[in-house]
Amino acid sequence: MASLAEKRIVDDEDHPVDPQARPEELRLLEALLFASTEPLDQATLAKRMPDGVDIKQALAQLQADYALRGVNLVRVANKWTFRTAGDLSWLMTRESTETRRLSRAAIEMLAIIAYHQPVTRAEIEEIRGVVTSKGTLDVLLETGWIRPRGRRKTPGRPLTFGTTEAFLSQFSLEALGDLPGLEELKGTGLLDSRLPSGFSVPAPSDDPALRDDEDPLEIGDNLELLLAPAADPETGGEEG
Amino acid sequence: MASLAEKRIVDDEDHPVDPQARPEELRLLEALLFASTEPLDQATLAKRMPDGVDIKQALAQLQADYALRGVNLVRVANKWTFRTAGDLSWLMTRESTETRRLSRAAIEMLAIIAYHQPVTRAEIEEIRGVVTSKGTLDVLLETGWIRPRGRRKTPGRPLTFGTTEAFLSQFSLEALGDLPGLEELKGTGLLDSRLPSGFSVPAPSDDPALRDDEDPLEIGDNLELLLAPAADPETGGEEG
Amino acid sequence: MSAEILSFETGRPAEIVEGEPSLVVDVEGYEGPLDLLLALARQQKVDLAKISILALADQYLVFIEAARKIRLELAADYLVMAAWLAFLKSRLLLPEPATPDGPSAEEMATALANRLRRLEAIREASNRLMNRPQLQRDIFPRGDPEAIAEVKHPKFTATLYDLLTAYAVQRQQRVLTTVHLAKRTVWSLAEARASLERLVGIAEEWSCLDEYLLSYVVDPSQKATVFASSFAAALELVREGEMELNQKEAFAPLYFRKRVPVAAAMSAPDLPVE
């Protein structure tokens, strides 16, 4: 097997500028690295390669060979492997849109926010009569149809939620005021006409100006943190 | 994205002899083909590549680039993929997974199916002069190299068998026409299963389109059931 | 040792050399009569196209005869082939009839030669196929392919109708639920009577109804309904003779006890002393 190294030297002398005369050990290395199911370290490669090959130098040369290619030879945790060139990572992703139906809980919560905004989570729960899971709120925030708009000036300073422009365009509404009121809902049969006299439906408004009882969100308010434990009555309820 | 093609021309003009100035599309192609688990066909590649790239020409160039390397670009079943060079199999022994050794009967049966497809079990037995055990057929089906493709329009409507893409991939065949010795066999008229016949030697074909004398498999055809009693002369004999 | 004896007894020794030195009678090694014929034909060491079918038939019949002598169990198809070859041999040796009905002996011989050539050809082809570089044996795909990441952008769907229905249903549900809860706060006469009956059963002595009722009234807002229902129920029980009521004056506490039989009632009622 030492003949390989010799052969190479001979080749180099015979055709010093022939770019095709590639040392055989580079072929072996690239085949081994290509087929391996995991990155290989130098010792493992040396064991598999013919004797007398300078693995370190061969790896360096192979790395140079592939440096400008779409596939590079990289060293990860002292092991060698082929990887797609970093600048081509865009090629390795496929984007797709996936249509998802909102859950019933989410659409119910969205409806309350639309009609009663600005509204806090506790108020939503008061109206719905059930506690809302944080997951439902997350999904709604992901739709981009609702947004936290401020904080209620009450103890605990809970977040207030309102709808966005994306909400209007999703439901083909010119303005939030186009949401049907009590009489219209009764007219379409969605609301029972024999409801008690005290029953009312608010005239919704998504005016971005904060109400008197709202504080602005602070700069740096981390929404993820804001929505977590403290604002989650479920976890609180379990303890009670 | 057309800028890529332009860029290349500019590069070529600027550095007409710079060996490093490799067209960007070759980088993209090698990245895609290197990364993929499955061989990719030209249409799939075209979809992922920028517009205006001559994929066919780029593939040819890439194939030439890798021809002398330890990893070659090969075409299998009309799809492109990188494979380790065939002459390096001695090096790769440790990578090889223990593949099940096929019995002589199974190998012969596979060859008959490959060269005579579409072919029925009775025709296979006619050529081999022995009944085939269901076990042999099961083993072959398990490899994924053969598949039932339809039913012959003859009494009993026996299943016809053919090879799959996995077969081409396993034996590094670009297409069925590359089967070794196919031309000689056709020349001697030995591929015609009917004796003795001097004319119209049928060429084997894995074209999924059914032949005139084939019916499609019915929806809900249960392969397990199909291959069992009725199609099995051995078990059939026990019942008779 | 025992294995050897056993194989001798079953008449299936591995090797029995017959008259022809090259002929090894071991039918187990062949895959059917055609395979055996092909092996015999190869011994003629000529191109299969030029093989002597007559000589081949002779060899086959000799082999079969030898196998039968050593009581080798022969599958039926070996014997069928032997019979067919014997028939073919006789046809080949006899002059052909002027107008043969079926295929001539020559045609039958050619057909057999062709079958042998075809089997030989497919054997050769399968060898060449298996000798091709095979995937995972000789050549290898990328061992650690990089997955193409699928980035999914969710697109949510909901209609205005969904939204309005959800709103109306929730609001309406709340209203109805409230009405329902209000109903449950009333203590019915039946409930009051059932409770009193249970209590009277154990109250031999005068007991204060108010104290008893208060223990039942969890929610202060229910006090009125509990007292009203219990009073009505108590009057009913007195009318039925199940219980006795005693009140010193208007708005004074009410005392009750189980009504005692007439005999016992003769003794003076001893009212509880506060």
PDB file of C-alpha atoms in Angstrom, chain B residues 32 34-37 48 82-86 89 92 95-97 99 102 104-105 107-108 110-112 115-116 125-130 145 167 169-173 178-181 184-185 188-190 192-196, chain C residues 29-36 38 42 77-78 81 107 110-149:
ATOM      1  CA  LEU B  32     -28.252  19.829  -3.607  1.00  0.00           C
ATOM      2  CA  PHE B  34     -24.650  15.957  -1.954  1.00  0.00           C
ATOM      3  CA  ALA B  35     -27.237  16.753   0.651  1.00  0.00           C
ATOM      4  CA  SER B  36     -30.085  14.694  -0.705  1.00  0.00           C
ATOM      5  CA  THR B  37     -30.912  11.208   0.547  1.00  0.00           C
ATOM      6  CA  ARG B  48     -34.680  24.275  -6.859  1.00  0.00           C
ATOM      7  CA  PHE B  82     -23.380  11.032  -5.921  1.00  0.00           C
ATOM      8  CA  ARG B  83     -21.935   7.595  -5.211  1.00  0.00           C
ATOM      9  CA  THR B  84     -18.515   6.428  -4.136  1.00  0.00           C
ATOM     10  CA  ALA B  85     -16.363   5.333  -7.055  1.00  0.00           C
ATOM     11  CA  GLY B  86     -16.809   1.677  -7.943  1.00  0.00           C
ATOM     12  CA  SER B  89     -15.160  -0.900  -2.982  1.00  0.00           C
ATOM     13  CA  MET B  92     -15.456   0.684   1.785  1.00  0.00           C
ATOM     14  CA  GLU B  95     -19.298   0.581   5.504  1.00  0.00           C
ATOM     15  CA  SER B  96     -21.162  -2.259   3.867  1.00  0.00           C
ATOM     16  CA  THR B  97     -24.242  -3.329   5.725  1.00  0.00           C
ATOM     17  CA  THR B  99     -27.091  -7.573   3.008  1.00  0.00           C
ATOM     18  CA  LEU B 102     -30.072 -14.182  -2.189  1.00  0.00           C
ATOM     19  CA  ARG B 104     -29.574 -19.039  -6.477  1.00  0.00           C
ATOM     20  CA  ALA B 105     -33.262 -19.548  -7.168  1.00  0.00           C
ATOM     21  CA  ILE B 107     -31.183 -14.544  -8.195  1.00  0.00           C
ATOM     22  CA  GLU B 108     -32.351 -16.460 -11.254  1.00  0.00           C
ATOM     23  CA  LEU B 110     -34.801 -11.766 -10.348  1.00  0.00           C
ATOM     24  CA  ALA B 111     -32.847 -11.991 -13.588  1.00  0.00           C
ATOM     25  CA  ILE B 112     -35.795 -13.537 -15.420  1.00  0.00           C
ATOM     26  CA  TYR B 115     -34.922  -9.428 -18.651  1.00  0.00           C
ATOM     27  CA  HIS B 116     -38.404 -10.675 -19.455  1.00  0.00           C
ATOM     28  CA  GLU B 125     -41.337 -21.340 -14.037  1.00  0.00           C
ATOM     29  CA  GLU B 126     -41.438 -22.276 -17.708  1.00  0.00           C
ATOM     30  CA  ILE B 127     -37.972 -20.820 -18.173  1.00  0.00           C
ATOM     31  CA  ARG B 128     -36.499 -22.326 -15.015  1.00  0.00           C
ATOM     32  CA  GLY B 129     -38.269 -25.647 -15.466  1.00  0.00           C
ATOM     33  CA  VAL B 130     -39.256 -25.791 -11.782  1.00  0.00           C
ATOM     34  CA  TRP B 145     -36.479  -4.640  -6.374  1.00  0.00           C
ATOM     35  CA  PHE B 167     -33.593  -2.313  -8.687  1.00  0.00           C
ATOM     36  CA  SER B 169     -30.413   1.952  -8.115  1.00  0.00           C
ATOM     37  CA  GLN B 170     -29.137  -1.270  -6.536  1.00  0.00           C
ATOM     38  CA  PHE B 171     -27.330  -2.348  -9.706  1.00  0.00           C
ATOM     39  CA  SER B 172     -26.285   1.135 -10.811  1.00  0.00           C
ATOM     40  CA  LEU B 173     -28.325   1.058 -13.985  1.00  0.00           C
ATOM     41  CA  ASP B 178     -28.314  -0.987 -19.613  1.00  0.00           C
ATOM     42  CA  LEU B 179     -28.859  -4.520 -18.312  1.00  0.00           C
ATOM     43  CA  PRO B 180     -25.656  -6.462 -18.972  1.00  0.00           C
ATOM     44  CA  GLY B 181     -25.758  -8.678 -22.058  1.00  0.00           C
ATOM     45  CA  GLU B 184     -26.700 -10.345 -27.086  1.00  0.00           C
ATOM     46  CA  LEU B 185     -29.775 -11.935 -25.562  1.00  0.00           C
ATOM     47  CA  THR B 188     -30.127 -14.678 -30.132  1.00  0.00           C
ATOM     48  CA  GLY B 189     -33.878 -14.512 -29.744  1.00  0.00           C
ATOM     49  CA  LEU B 190     -33.607 -16.062 -26.307  1.00  0.00           C
ATOM     50  CA  ASP B 192     -38.831 -14.570 -26.426  1.00  0.00           C
ATOM     51  CA  SER B 193     -40.563 -16.817 -23.980  1.00  0.00           C
ATOM     52  CA  ARG B 194     -42.589 -18.600 -26.617  1.00  0.00           C
ATOM     53  CA  LEU B 195     -40.802 -21.441 -28.392  1.00  0.00           C
ATOM     54  CA  PRO B 196     -39.534 -21.366 -31.066  1.00  0.00           C
TER      55      PRO B 196
ATOM     56  CA  GLY C  29     -28.011 -30.654  -6.111  1.00  0.00           C
ATOM     57  CA  TYR C  30     -30.263 -29.894  -9.050  1.00  0.00           C
ATOM     58  CA  GLU C  31     -33.144 -27.551  -9.342  1.00  0.00           C
ATOM     59  CA  GLY C  32     -35.410 -29.735 -11.380  1.00  0.00           C
ATOM     60  CA  PRO C  33     -34.943 -31.874 -14.495  1.00  0.00           C
ATOM     61  CA  LEU C  34     -34.087 -28.929 -16.759  1.00  0.00           C
ATOM     62  CA  ASP C  35     -31.261 -27.934 -14.450  1.00  0.00           C
ATOM     63  CA  LEU C  36     -30.005 -31.509 -14.443  1.00  0.00           C
ATOM     64  CA  LEU C  38     -28.253 -28.472 -18.528  1.00  0.00           C
ATOM     65  CA  ARG C  42     -22.340 -29.055 -20.306  1.00  0.00           C
ATOM     66  CA  ASP C  77     -41.193 -34.286 -12.714  1.00  0.00           C
ATOM     67  CA  TYR C  78     -37.827 -36.052 -13.072  1.00  0.00           C
ATOM     68  CA  MET C  81     -38.977 -35.866 -18.128  1.00  0.00           C
ATOM     69  CA  GLU C 107     -38.710 -29.845 -33.771  1.00  0.00           C
ATOM     70  CA  THR C 110     -34.769 -28.156 -31.121  1.00  0.00           C
ATOM     71  CA  ALA C 111     -37.328 -26.858 -28.663  1.00  0.00           C
ATOM     72  CA  LEU C 112     -35.583 -28.667 -25.818  1.00  0.00           C
ATOM     73  CA  ALA C 113     -32.199 -27.350 -26.968  1.00  0.00           C
ATOM     74  CA  ASN C 114     -33.674 -23.853 -27.012  1.00  0.00           C
ATOM     75  CA  ARG C 115     -35.005 -24.189 -23.500  1.00  0.00           C
ATOM     76  CA  LEU C 116     -31.588 -25.261 -22.321  1.00  0.00           C
ATOM     77  CA  ARG C 117     -29.959 -22.357 -24.138  1.00  0.00           C
ATOM     78  CA  ARG C 118     -32.435 -19.945 -22.586  1.00  0.00           C
ATOM     79  CA  LEU C 119     -31.804 -21.243 -19.085  1.00  0.00           C
ATOM     80  CA  GLU C 120     -28.070 -21.057 -19.710  1.00  0.00           C
ATOM     81  CA  ALA C 121     -28.424 -17.520 -21.022  1.00  0.00           C
ATOM     82  CA  ILE C 122     -30.413 -16.350 -18.017  1.00  0.00           C
ATOM     83  CA  ARG C 123     -27.850 -17.939 -15.675  1.00  0.00           C
ATOM     84  CA  GLU C 124     -25.131 -16.033 -17.441  1.00  0.00           C
ATOM     85  CA  ALA C 125     -27.167 -12.840 -17.290  1.00  0.00           C
ATOM     86  CA  SER C 126     -27.867 -13.246 -13.584  1.00  0.00           C
ATOM     87  CA  ASN C 127     -24.149 -13.746 -12.940  1.00  0.00           C
ATOM     88  CA  ARG C 128     -23.318 -10.582 -14.787  1.00  0.00           C
ATOM     89  CA  LEU C 129     -26.074  -8.736 -12.999  1.00  0.00           C
ATOM     90  CA  MET C 130     -24.867  -9.829  -9.579  1.00  0.00           C
ATOM     91  CA  ASN C 131     -21.326  -8.889 -10.498  1.00  0.00           C
ATOM     92  CA  ARG C 132     -22.291  -5.331 -11.232  1.00  0.00           C
ATOM     93  CA  PRO C 133     -21.228  -2.830  -8.592  1.00  0.00           C
ATOM     94  CA  GLN C 134     -24.009  -3.027  -6.059  1.00  0.00           C
ATOM     95  CA  LEU C 135     -25.279  -0.317  -3.799  1.00  0.00           C
ATOM     96  CA  GLN C 136     -24.199  -0.729  -0.165  1.00  0.00           C
ATOM     97  CA  ARG C 137     -21.851  -3.530  -1.212  1.00  0.00           C
ATOM     98  CA  ASP C 138     -19.469  -1.876  -3.635  1.00  0.00           C
ATOM     99  CA  ILE C 139     -20.614   1.678  -3.968  1.00  0.00           C
ATOM    100  CA  PHE C 140     -22.157   3.873  -1.360  1.00  0.00           C
ATOM    101  CA  PRO C 141     -24.496   6.813  -1.182  1.00  0.00           C
ATOM    102  CA  ARG C 142     -23.926   9.788   1.090  1.00  0.00           C
ATOM    103  CA  GLY C 143     -23.747   8.302   4.553  1.00  0.00           C
ATOM    104  CA  ASP C 144     -25.042  11.293   6.413  1.00  0.00           C
ATOM    105  CA  PRO C 145     -27.356  13.191   4.135  1.00  0.00           C
ATOM    106  CA  GLU C 146     -28.357  16.678   5.133  1.00  0.00           C
ATOM    107  CA  ALA C 147     -32.054  17.059   5.461  1.00  0.00           C
ATOM    108  CA  ILE C 148     -33.736  19.779   3.539  1.00  0.00           C
ATOM    109  CA  ALA C 149     -35.467  21.776   6.213  1.00  0.00           C
TER     110      ALA C 149
END
